[in-house]
Amino acid sequence: MTAIWRSTLALLGATTLTFAMAHAQSPELSDPPEINGGLVGDHGSHTLRMGIGLAENSPQFISSQYFGEILKQRTDGRITVNVFPNSQLGDDVQMLEMLQTGTLDMTYPSSSATTGYVEELAAFDLPFLLPNREAAVAVMQSDAAQGMLDAFEGTGLKALTFSENGYRQLSNSARPVASPDDVAGLDVRGLSVRTMENPVHLAIWDALGANPTPMAFGELFSAMEQGVVDGQENPWSTILSSNFNEVQNYGTETRHVYTPFIMMLSERTWDRMAPEYQELVLEAARQSAKYQIQLSAEYDDWSRDQLVERGMEITSLNNKQLAAFQDAVQPVYEEWAPRIGEDLIAEIQKIAEESSN
Ligand code: TK8
């Protein structure tokens, strides 16, 4: 393909996405990287349906669109991806099952929803394991992490790549929280906190003295609105893009867990694809994940400021306060580390340490 063609294609792609972003009520986010690489051979057409949980103005949606754009351009429109946001097609757990039965092609769950398939992934649910984003990215790009993705083989799920959901923060509608005692509520009842359907997260909030309630993401807004639960925990970017601030007055910067997303494809869809298409799908998944991590970092910082501007009272924890949370969840480590694998956790901690050197 001549240089002119390539730049025209790249330009076309970039313009469409910049247009979409401008209308997403979000800050100046980085433009998607130029789509490079030639056209792949004609191995027939595929229209992939992809279900995700978050909204159109989320980095998850924007990077999924970019993933689709790469495939469309590199196959001259033979592979297209339709992204369905806002849990329209189901929640993380349901959509994974739909991939297994072949009634859906793709989804992008939090790793926490997949530990029933590959228990080692629960390592990411251990509290305060990853001190910063550099460490998290280094771990997600490590051989240990690739081993976890490979371990899905034979489950009906093809795990393509990790990307960022982000650092989880507590929000609630009842009271400011600066300590585990505020969660437990010494003279009032403990906060009822929605968690993902994941045993480690249940254990974390149990250890902090809350009443943890596992629930699908799609049910969360109305559960908070109706007072079924007092609070929840998610990255600032998700709290904002899902308008949780409309039903949550208080936020606490706990950063208690860094949750990855995992881009998933149905093994049936994968097996129907020619090897050259499979290679391209993996490449596009990794490129879009890299962009997603960058977007997520930009959006998360901006979201925190926006939430304050929109009236949320956010409590930042000093080191002493943070240590109180870390001490309170130590039993979770003791319970889960042997089950997940002490060697794997030690390897992850080593990668995390080395990443900040
Ligand atoms: C969206 C979920 C969400 C997760 C949760 O499908 O359930 O709270 O953090 O991002 O994956």
mmCIF file of C-alpha atoms and ligand atoms in Angstrom:
data_model
loop_
_atom_site.group_PDB
_atom_site.id
_atom_site.type_symbol
_atom_site.label_atom_id
_atom_site.label_comp_id
_atom_site.label_asym_id
_atom_site.label_seq_id
_atom_site.Cartn_x
_atom_site.Cartn_y
_atom_site.Cartn_z
ATOM 1 C CA MET A 1 0.000 0.000 0.000
ATOM 2 C CA THR A 2 1.425 3.408 -0.920
ATOM 3 C CA ALA A 3 2.344 5.876 1.780
ATOM 4 C CA ILE A 4 -0.489 8.211 0.715
ATOM 5 C CA TRP A 5 -3.079 5.432 1.100
ATOM 6 C CA ARG A 6 -1.695 4.507 4.542
ATOM 7 C CA SER A 7 -1.777 8.078 5.839
ATOM 8 C CA THR A 8 -5.280 8.617 4.410
ATOM 9 C CA LEU A 9 -6.514 5.497 6.211
ATOM 10 C CA ALA A 10 -4.781 6.557 9.413
ATOM 11 C CA LEU A 11 -6.232 10.066 9.115
ATOM 12 C CA LEU A 12 -9.737 8.715 8.487
ATOM 13 C CA GLY A 13 -9.486 6.496 11.575
ATOM 14 C CA ALA A 14 -8.175 9.260 13.826
ATOM 15 C CA THR A 15 -10.831 11.783 12.706
ATOM 16 C CA THR A 16 -13.718 9.414 13.443
ATOM 17 C CA LEU A 17 -12.451 8.703 16.946
ATOM 18 C CA THR A 18 -11.586 12.316 17.789
ATOM 19 C CA PHE A 19 -15.151 13.229 16.766
ATOM 20 C CA ALA A 20 -16.559 10.503 19.076
ATOM 21 C CA MET A 21 -14.449 11.678 22.003
ATOM 22 C CA ALA A 22 -15.295 15.354 21.619
ATOM 23 C CA HIS A 23 -18.912 14.412 22.207
ATOM 24 C CA ALA A 24 -18.217 12.270 25.298
ATOM 25 C CA GLN A 25 -18.162 15.081 27.881
ATOM 26 C CA SER A 26 -14.695 14.209 28.943
ATOM 27 C CA PRO A 27 -11.367 15.958 29.267
ATOM 28 C CA GLU A 28 -8.776 16.296 26.534
ATOM 29 C CA LEU A 29 -7.884 12.654 26.203
ATOM 30 C CA SER A 30 -4.993 11.449 24.086
ATOM 31 C CA ASP A 31 -5.835 10.711 20.500
ATOM 32 C CA PRO A 32 -5.626 7.053 19.533
ATOM 33 C CA PRO A 33 -2.303 6.000 18.078
ATOM 34 C CA GLU A 34 -2.162 5.919 14.288
ATOM 35 C CA ILE A 35 -3.215 2.603 12.856
ATOM 36 C CA ASN A 36 -0.236 1.141 11.092
ATOM 37 C CA GLY A 37 0.476 -2.125 9.341
ATOM 38 C CA GLY A 38 -0.728 -3.322 5.949
ATOM 39 C CA LEU A 39 -3.933 -4.962 4.884
ATOM 40 C CA VAL A 40 -4.082 -8.652 5.774
ATOM 41 C CA GLY A 41 -5.312 -11.273 3.316
ATOM 42 C CA ASP A 42 -8.984 -11.909 2.589
ATOM 43 C CA HIS A 43 -10.127 -14.782 4.834
ATOM 44 C CA GLY A 44 -13.811 -13.939 4.732
ATOM 45 C CA SER A 45 -15.943 -11.676 6.912
ATOM 46 C CA HIS A 46 -16.681 -11.592 10.622
ATOM 47 C CA THR A 47 -19.038 -9.263 12.510
ATOM 48 C CA LEU A 48 -18.081 -9.484 16.181
ATOM 49 C CA ARG A 49 -20.569 -8.552 18.907
ATOM 50 C CA MET A 50 -18.792 -7.249 22.024
ATOM 51 C CA GLY A 51 -20.606 -6.622 25.320
ATOM 52 C CA ILE A 52 -19.065 -4.371 27.973
ATOM 53 C CA GLY A 53 -20.235 -3.093 31.338
ATOM 54 C CA LEU A 54 -19.231 0.556 31.295
ATOM 55 C CA ALA A 55 -20.724 3.605 29.570
ATOM 56 C CA GLU A 56 -19.927 5.256 26.227
ATOM 57 C CA ASN A 57 -17.760 7.931 27.844
ATOM 58 C CA SER A 58 -15.542 5.369 29.571
ATOM 59 C CA PRO A 59 -11.990 4.506 28.475
ATOM 60 C CA GLN A 60 -13.239 0.903 28.193
ATOM 61 C CA PHE A 61 -15.735 1.881 25.465
ATOM 62 C CA ILE A 62 -13.387 4.288 23.653
ATOM 63 C CA SER A 63 -10.551 1.736 23.484
ATOM 64 C CA SER A 64 -12.958 -1.018 22.403
ATOM 65 C CA GLN A 65 -14.032 1.219 19.520
ATOM 66 C CA TYR A 66 -10.381 1.701 18.650
ATOM 67 C CA PHE A 67 -9.884 -2.088 18.695
ATOM 68 C CA GLY A 68 -12.720 -2.378 16.179
ATOM 69 C CA GLU A 69 -11.271 0.379 14.026
ATOM 70 C CA ILE A 70 -7.886 -1.377 13.798
ATOM 71 C CA LEU A 71 -9.557 -4.620 12.644
ATOM 72 C CA LYS A 72 -11.792 -2.796 10.156
ATOM 73 C CA GLN A 73 -8.919 -0.915 8.580
ATOM 74 C CA ARG A 74 -6.449 -3.776 8.490
ATOM 75 C CA THR A 75 -9.013 -6.108 6.868
ATOM 76 C CA ASP A 76 -10.571 -3.521 4.573
ATOM 77 C CA GLY A 77 -13.845 -3.837 6.441
ATOM 78 C CA ARG A 78 -14.022 -7.641 6.475
ATOM 79 C CA ILE A 79 -13.909 -7.741 10.298
ATOM 80 C CA THR A 80 -16.157 -5.333 12.135
ATOM 81 C CA VAL A 81 -16.866 -5.029 15.867
ATOM 82 C CA ASN A 82 -20.179 -3.812 17.347
ATOM 83 C CA VAL A 83 -19.680 -2.714 20.940
ATOM 84 C CA PHE A 84 -22.692 -2.840 23.307
ATOM 85 C CA PRO A 85 -22.004 -0.739 26.460
ATOM 86 C CA ASN A 86 -23.785 -0.309 29.805
ATOM 87 C CA SER A 87 -24.233 -4.020 30.556
ATOM 88 C CA GLN A 88 -26.923 -4.089 27.827
ATOM 89 C CA LEU A 89 -26.124 -7.716 27.014
ATOM 90 C CA GLY A 90 -25.631 -8.834 30.637
ATOM 91 C CA ASP A 91 -23.137 -8.520 33.474
ATOM 92 C CA ASP A 92 -19.524 -9.724 33.489
ATOM 93 C CA VAL A 93 -20.391 -13.232 34.705
ATOM 94 C CA GLN A 94 -23.349 -13.663 32.324
ATOM 95 C CA MET A 95 -21.430 -12.434 29.295
ATOM 96 C CA LEU A 96 -18.575 -14.854 30.006
ATOM 97 C CA GLU A 97 -21.104 -17.690 29.951
ATOM 98 C CA MET A 98 -22.507 -16.352 26.655
ATOM 99 C CA LEU A 99 -19.007 -16.546 25.157
ATOM 100 C CA GLN A 100 -18.768 -20.173 26.278
ATOM 101 C CA THR A 101 -22.052 -21.055 24.542
ATOM 102 C CA GLY A 102 -21.134 -18.989 21.487
ATOM 103 C CA THR A 103 -24.102 -16.611 21.801
ATOM 104 C CA LEU A 104 -21.705 -13.672 22.127
ATOM 105 C CA ASP A 105 -18.281 -13.131 20.534
ATOM 106 C CA MET A 106 -16.482 -10.819 22.937
ATOM 107 C CA THR A 107 -16.585 -9.222 26.395
ATOM 108 C CA TYR A 108 -14.236 -7.214 28.641
ATOM 109 C CA PRO A 109 -14.782 -8.191 32.273
ATOM 110 C CA SER A 110 -12.905 -7.266 35.399
ATOM 111 C CA SER A 111 -10.406 -9.994 36.262
ATOM 112 C CA SER A 112 -12.374 -10.465 39.505
ATOM 113 C CA ALA A 113 -15.249 -11.996 37.536
ATOM 114 C CA THR A 114 -12.961 -14.640 36.020
ATOM 115 C CA THR A 115 -11.338 -16.208 39.100
ATOM 116 C CA GLY A 116 -13.815 -19.075 38.926
ATOM 117 C CA TYR A 117 -12.069 -20.116 35.675
ATOM 118 C CA VAL A 118 -8.441 -19.344 36.620
ATOM 119 C CA GLU A 119 -7.958 -19.027 40.397
ATOM 120 C CA GLU A 120 -4.478 -17.449 40.087
ATOM 121 C CA LEU A 121 -6.192 -14.297 38.804
ATOM 122 C CA ALA A 122 -7.436 -13.738 42.357
ATOM 123 C CA ALA A 123 -3.905 -12.469 43.035
ATOM 124 C CA PHE A 124 -5.087 -9.173 41.542
ATOM 125 C CA ASP A 125 -7.868 -9.038 44.156
ATOM 126 C CA LEU A 126 -5.468 -9.104 47.097
ATOM 127 C CA PRO A 127 -5.649 -5.719 48.844
ATOM 128 C CA PHE A 128 -2.803 -3.222 48.530
ATOM 129 C CA LEU A 129 -0.710 -5.654 46.419
ATOM 130 C CA LEU A 130 0.202 -3.194 43.621
ATOM 131 C CA PRO A 131 1.563 0.122 44.986
ATOM 132 C CA ASN A 132 1.326 2.133 41.749
ATOM 133 C CA ARG A 133 0.310 2.049 38.089
ATOM 134 C CA GLU A 134 3.855 1.321 36.875
ATOM 135 C CA ALA A 135 3.928 -1.793 39.050
ATOM 136 C CA ALA A 136 0.465 -2.840 37.869
ATOM 137 C CA VAL A 137 1.391 -2.460 34.197
ATOM 138 C CA ALA A 138 4.676 -4.327 34.695
ATOM 139 C CA VAL A 139 2.785 -7.227 36.297
ATOM 140 C CA MET A 140 0.058 -7.258 33.609
ATOM 141 C CA GLN A 141 2.777 -7.459 30.931
ATOM 142 C CA SER A 142 4.782 -10.172 32.709
ATOM 143 C CA ASP A 143 5.187 -13.851 31.794
ATOM 144 C CA ALA A 144 3.332 -14.737 34.989
ATOM 145 C CA ALA A 145 0.326 -12.758 33.746
ATOM 146 C CA GLN A 146 0.590 -14.291 30.268
ATOM 147 C CA GLY A 147 0.476 -17.675 31.987
ATOM 148 C CA MET A 148 -2.837 -16.712 33.560
ATOM 149 C CA LEU A 149 -4.268 -15.716 30.161
ATOM 150 C CA ASP A 150 -3.067 -18.986 28.638
ATOM 151 C CA ALA A 151 -4.712 -20.931 31.450
ATOM 152 C CA PHE A 152 -8.149 -20.182 29.980
ATOM 153 C CA GLU A 153 -7.458 -22.612 27.153
ATOM 154 C CA GLY A 154 -10.201 -25.243 26.988
ATOM 155 C CA THR A 155 -12.688 -23.225 29.021
ATOM 156 C CA GLY A 156 -14.470 -21.910 25.924
ATOM 157 C CA LEU A 157 -12.827 -18.528 26.549
ATOM 158 C CA LYS A 158 -9.853 -17.042 24.711
ATOM 159 C CA ALA A 159 -8.172 -14.412 26.925
ATOM 160 C CA LEU A 160 -6.483 -11.851 24.662
ATOM 161 C CA THR A 161 -4.932 -9.190 26.890
ATOM 162 C CA PHE A 162 -5.032 -7.315 30.181
ATOM 163 C CA SER A 163 -5.879 -3.630 30.422
ATOM 164 C CA GLU A 164 -6.816 -1.211 33.178
ATOM 165 C CA ASN A 165 -10.009 -0.971 35.182
ATOM 166 C CA GLY A 166 -8.047 0.835 37.882
ATOM 167 C CA TYR A 167 -7.558 1.606 41.559
ATOM 168 C CA ARG A 168 -10.745 1.054 43.492
ATOM 169 C CA GLN A 169 -12.030 3.753 45.833
ATOM 170 C CA LEU A 170 -14.842 3.564 48.359
ATOM 171 C CA SER A 171 -17.943 5.718 47.957
ATOM 172 C CA ASN A 172 -21.079 5.841 50.094
ATOM 173 C CA SER A 173 -24.174 7.893 50.817
ATOM 174 C CA ALA A 174 -24.161 7.633 54.648
ATOM 175 C CA ARG A 175 -21.058 9.276 56.117
ATOM 176 C CA PRO A 176 -17.467 10.390 55.529
ATOM 177 C CA VAL A 177 -15.042 7.478 55.998
ATOM 178 C CA ALA A 178 -11.440 7.904 57.150
ATOM 179 C CA SER A 179 -10.940 4.667 59.096
ATOM 180 C CA PRO A 180 -12.131 1.043 59.309
ATOM 181 C CA ASP A 181 -14.157 2.150 62.378
ATOM 182 C CA ASP A 182 -16.086 4.559 60.148
ATOM 183 C CA VAL A 183 -16.858 1.615 57.837
ATOM 184 C CA ALA A 184 -17.920 -0.617 60.747
ATOM 185 C CA GLY A 185 -19.759 2.252 62.407
ATOM 186 C CA LEU A 186 -19.060 1.865 66.128
ATOM 187 C CA ASP A 187 -22.370 3.218 67.379
ATOM 188 C CA VAL A 188 -24.246 2.888 64.104
ATOM 189 C CA ARG A 189 -24.628 -0.089 61.782
ATOM 190 C CA GLY A 190 -21.792 -1.076 59.466
ATOM 191 C CA LEU A 191 -21.953 0.287 55.931
ATOM 192 C CA SER A 192 -23.588 -2.068 53.450
ATOM 193 C CA VAL A 193 -21.098 -2.109 50.598
ATOM 194 C CA ARG A 194 -21.744 -3.655 47.186
ATOM 195 C CA THR A 195 -18.888 -5.808 45.972
ATOM 196 C CA MET A 196 -18.187 -7.690 42.781
ATOM 197 C CA GLU A 197 -19.197 -11.351 42.843
ATOM 198 C CA ASN A 198 -15.776 -12.373 44.117
ATOM 199 C CA PRO A 199 -14.857 -14.108 47.399
ATOM 200 C CA VAL A 200 -11.704 -12.060 48.066
ATOM 201 C CA HIS A 201 -13.610 -8.769 47.768
ATOM 202 C CA LEU A 202 -16.291 -10.116 50.101
ATOM 203 C CA ALA A 203 -13.538 -11.039 52.574
ATOM 204 C CA ILE A 204 -11.949 -7.562 52.322
ATOM 205 C CA TRP A 205 -15.147 -5.685 53.229
ATOM 206 C CA ASP A 206 -16.058 -8.221 55.851
ATOM 207 C CA ALA A 207 -12.653 -7.656 57.467
ATOM 208 C CA LEU A 208 -13.252 -3.889 57.364
ATOM 209 C CA GLY A 209 -16.506 -4.315 59.310
ATOM 210 C CA ALA A 210 -18.919 -3.581 56.444
ATOM 211 C CA ASN A 211 -21.911 -5.687 55.335
ATOM 212 C CA PRO A 212 -20.618 -6.745 51.932
ATOM 213 C CA THR A 213 -23.266 -7.469 49.274
ATOM 214 C CA PRO A 214 -22.183 -9.187 46.031
ATOM 215 C CA MET A 215 -24.141 -7.747 43.090
ATOM 216 C CA ALA A 216 -23.934 -7.363 39.316
ATOM 217 C CA PHE A 217 -22.590 -3.995 38.133
ATOM 218 C CA GLY A 218 -25.689 -3.274 36.080
ATOM 219 C CA GLU A 219 -27.897 -3.384 39.197
ATOM 220 C CA LEU A 220 -25.679 -1.097 41.271
ATOM 221 C CA PHE A 221 -27.004 2.386 40.448
ATOM 222 C CA SER A 222 -30.617 1.559 41.305
ATOM 223 C CA ALA A 223 -29.560 -0.397 44.423
ATOM 224 C CA MET A 224 -27.772 2.723 45.717
ATOM 225 C CA GLU A 225 -30.629 4.994 44.656
ATOM 226 C CA GLN A 226 -33.119 2.843 46.584
ATOM 227 C CA GLY A 227 -30.824 2.522 49.594
ATOM 228 C CA VAL A 228 -30.481 -1.247 49.222
ATOM 229 C CA VAL A 229 -26.765 -0.632 49.706
ATOM 230 C CA ASP A 230 -24.995 2.403 51.192
ATOM 231 C CA GLY A 231 -21.928 2.220 49.048
ATOM 232 C CA GLN A 232 -19.663 0.577 46.527
ATOM 233 C CA GLU A 233 -16.053 0.657 45.383
ATOM 234 C CA ASN A 234 -14.743 1.419 41.891
ATOM 235 C CA PRO A 235 -12.179 3.695 40.207
ATOM 236 C CA TRP A 236 -13.045 7.412 40.144
ATOM 237 C CA SER A 237 -13.404 7.124 36.341
ATOM 238 C CA THR A 238 -16.167 4.526 36.720
ATOM 239 C CA ILE A 239 -17.861 6.430 39.558
ATOM 240 C CA LEU A 240 -18.060 9.467 37.244
ATOM 241 C CA SER A 241 -18.828 7.750 33.920
ATOM 242 C CA SER A 242 -21.639 5.801 35.651
ATOM 243 C CA ASN A 243 -22.976 8.958 37.425
ATOM 244 C CA PHE A 244 -22.695 7.291 40.841
ATOM 245 C CA ASN A 245 -22.065 10.750 42.332
ATOM 246 C CA GLU A 246 -25.796 11.394 41.842
ATOM 247 C CA VAL A 247 -26.499 8.826 44.606
ATOM 248 C CA GLN A 248 -23.216 8.909 46.566
ATOM 249 C CA ASN A 249 -22.146 11.926 48.671
ATOM 250 C CA TYR A 250 -18.871 10.653 50.090
ATOM 251 C CA GLY A 251 -15.706 9.189 48.616
ATOM 252 C CA THR A 252 -12.596 7.799 50.301
ATOM 253 C CA GLU A 253 -9.282 7.418 48.461
ATOM 254 C CA THR A 254 -8.607 3.856 49.652
ATOM 255 C CA ARG A 255 -6.866 2.591 46.471
ATOM 256 C CA HIS A 256 -7.372 -0.806 48.136
ATOM 257 C CA VAL A 257 -7.194 -2.932 44.950
ATOM 258 C CA TYR A 258 -5.951 -2.401 41.383
ATOM 259 C CA THR A 259 -8.355 -4.306 39.105
ATOM 260 C CA PRO A 260 -7.435 -5.210 35.529
ATOM 261 C CA PHE A 261 -9.888 -5.796 32.702
ATOM 262 C CA ILE A 262 -9.342 -8.825 30.473
ATOM 263 C CA MET A 263 -10.388 -8.687 26.806
ATOM 264 C CA MET A 264 -12.079 -11.987 26.031
ATOM 265 C CA LEU A 265 -13.145 -13.749 22.843
ATOM 266 C CA SER A 266 -15.326 -16.826 22.516
ATOM 267 C CA GLU A 267 -13.111 -19.843 21.675
ATOM 268 C CA ARG A 268 -15.758 -20.817 19.071
ATOM 269 C CA THR A 269 -15.326 -17.453 17.317
ATOM 270 C CA TRP A 270 -11.542 -17.774 17.577
ATOM 271 C CA ASP A 271 -11.583 -21.269 16.061
ATOM 272 C CA ARG A 272 -13.648 -19.990 13.102
ATOM 273 C CA MET A 273 -10.957 -17.434 12.247
ATOM 274 C CA ALA A 274 -8.016 -17.963 9.861
ATOM 275 C CA PRO A 275 -4.575 -17.891 11.572
ATOM 276 C CA GLU A 276 -3.741 -14.504 9.987
ATOM 277 C CA TYR A 277 -6.937 -13.031 11.432
ATOM 278 C CA GLN A 278 -6.181 -14.562 14.850
ATOM 279 C CA GLU A 279 -2.764 -12.919 14.812
ATOM 280 C CA LEU A 280 -4.301 -9.575 13.864
ATOM 281 C CA VAL A 281 -6.951 -9.818 16.596
ATOM 282 C CA LEU A 282 -4.250 -10.437 19.220
ATOM 283 C CA GLU A 283 -2.169 -7.527 17.897
ATOM 284 C CA ALA A 284 -5.178 -5.177 17.858
ATOM 285 C CA ALA A 285 -6.171 -6.279 21.355
ATOM 286 C CA ARG A 286 -2.713 -5.441 22.717
ATOM 287 C CA GLN A 287 -2.564 -2.102 20.902
ATOM 288 C CA SER A 288 -5.993 -1.062 22.165
ATOM 289 C CA ALA A 289 -5.121 -2.223 25.713
ATOM 290 C CA LYS A 290 -2.003 -0.023 25.709
ATOM 291 C CA TYR A 291 -4.116 2.939 24.614
ATOM 292 C CA GLN A 292 -6.765 2.037 27.207
ATOM 293 C CA ILE A 293 -4.250 2.100 30.057
ATOM 294 C CA GLN A 294 -3.119 5.582 28.994
ATOM 295 C CA LEU A 295 -6.690 6.841 28.618
ATOM 296 C CA SER A 296 -7.678 5.337 31.934
ATOM 297 C CA ALA A 297 -4.872 7.131 33.759
ATOM 298 C CA GLU A 298 -5.839 10.473 32.180
ATOM 299 C CA TYR A 299 -9.535 9.983 32.782
ATOM 300 C CA ASP A 300 -9.173 8.791 36.383
ATOM 301 C CA ASP A 301 -7.314 11.868 37.561
ATOM 302 C CA TRP A 302 -9.737 14.158 35.770
ATOM 303 C CA SER A 303 -12.712 12.232 37.174
ATOM 304 C CA ARG A 304 -11.622 12.760 40.777
ATOM 305 C CA ASP A 305 -11.547 16.531 40.275
ATOM 306 C CA GLN A 306 -14.873 16.446 38.474
ATOM 307 C CA LEU A 307 -16.489 14.502 41.329
ATOM 308 C CA VAL A 308 -15.325 17.128 43.826
ATOM 309 C CA GLU A 309 -16.592 19.878 41.513
ATOM 310 C CA ARG A 310 -19.938 18.099 41.348
ATOM 311 C CA GLY A 311 -20.214 18.054 45.149
ATOM 312 C CA MET A 312 -18.738 14.728 46.265
ATOM 313 C CA GLU A 313 -16.848 15.035 49.584
ATOM 314 C CA ILE A 314 -13.654 13.037 49.022
ATOM 315 C CA THR A 315 -11.452 12.028 51.954
ATOM 316 C CA SER A 316 -7.757 11.451 51.227
ATOM 317 C CA LEU A 317 -6.065 9.131 53.734
ATOM 318 C CA ASN A 318 -2.736 10.027 55.335
ATOM 319 C CA ASN A 319 -0.172 7.255 55.859
ATOM 320 C CA LYS A 320 -1.401 6.464 59.373
ATOM 321 C CA GLN A 321 -5.004 6.179 58.209
ATOM 322 C CA LEU A 322 -3.985 4.055 55.213
ATOM 323 C CA ALA A 323 -2.005 1.750 57.515
ATOM 324 C CA ALA A 324 -5.166 1.186 59.573
ATOM 325 C CA PHE A 325 -6.936 -0.122 56.462
ATOM 326 C CA GLN A 326 -3.935 -2.260 55.497
ATOM 327 C CA ASP A 327 -3.742 -3.777 58.989
ATOM 328 C CA ALA A 328 -7.455 -4.503 59.069
ATOM 329 C CA VAL A 329 -7.301 -6.567 55.830
ATOM 330 C CA GLN A 330 -4.181 -8.544 56.717
ATOM 331 C CA PRO A 331 -6.312 -11.623 57.576
ATOM 332 C CA VAL A 332 -7.495 -11.665 53.945
ATOM 333 C CA TYR A 333 -3.907 -12.173 52.847
ATOM 334 C CA GLU A 334 -3.387 -14.961 55.344
ATOM 335 C CA GLU A 335 -6.550 -16.715 54.162
ATOM 336 C CA TRP A 336 -6.071 -16.325 50.426
ATOM 337 C CA ALA A 337 -2.333 -16.258 49.731
ATOM 338 C CA PRO A 338 -1.917 -20.058 50.228
ATOM 339 C CA ARG A 339 -4.900 -20.741 47.942
ATOM 340 C CA ILE A 340 -3.714 -18.409 45.174
ATOM 341 C CA GLY A 341 -0.096 -19.520 45.516
ATOM 342 C CA GLU A 342 2.600 -17.963 47.703
ATOM 343 C CA ASP A 343 5.211 -18.344 44.922
ATOM 344 C CA LEU A 344 3.056 -16.484 42.407
ATOM 345 C CA ILE A 345 2.401 -13.669 44.883
ATOM 346 C CA ALA A 346 6.114 -13.431 45.696
ATOM 347 C CA GLU A 347 6.862 -13.251 41.958
ATOM 348 C CA ILE A 348 4.280 -10.489 41.484
ATOM 349 C CA GLN A 349 5.689 -8.522 44.432
ATOM 350 C CA LYS A 350 9.192 -8.877 42.958
ATOM 351 C CA ILE A 351 8.049 -7.578 39.542
ATOM 352 C CA ALA A 352 6.249 -4.699 41.279
ATOM 353 C CA GLU A 353 9.346 -3.794 43.263
ATOM 354 C CA GLU A 354 11.643 -3.966 40.241
ATOM 355 C CA SER A 355 9.265 -1.780 38.208
ATOM 356 C CA SER A 356 9.792 1.126 40.560
ATOM 357 C CA ASN A 357 13.619 0.828 40.518
HETATM 358 C C1 TK8 B 1 -18.141 -3.571 34.561
HETATM 359 C C2 TK8 B 1 -17.438 -4.124 35.778
HETATM 360 C C3 TK8 B 1 -16.915 -3.026 36.661
HETATM 361 C C4 TK8 B 1 -16.330 -3.574 37.950
HETATM 362 C C5 TK8 B 1 -17.431 -3.811 38.966
HETATM 363 O O1 TK8 B 1 -18.641 -4.597 33.770
HETATM 364 O O2 TK8 B 1 -18.205 -4.752 38.741
HETATM 365 O O3 TK8 B 1 -17.510 -3.046 39.931
HETATM 366 O O4 TK8 B 1 -15.360 -2.700 38.478
HETATM 367 O O5 TK8 B 1 -15.950 -2.325 35.953
HETATM 368 O O6 TK8 B 1 -16.368 -4.928 35.371
#
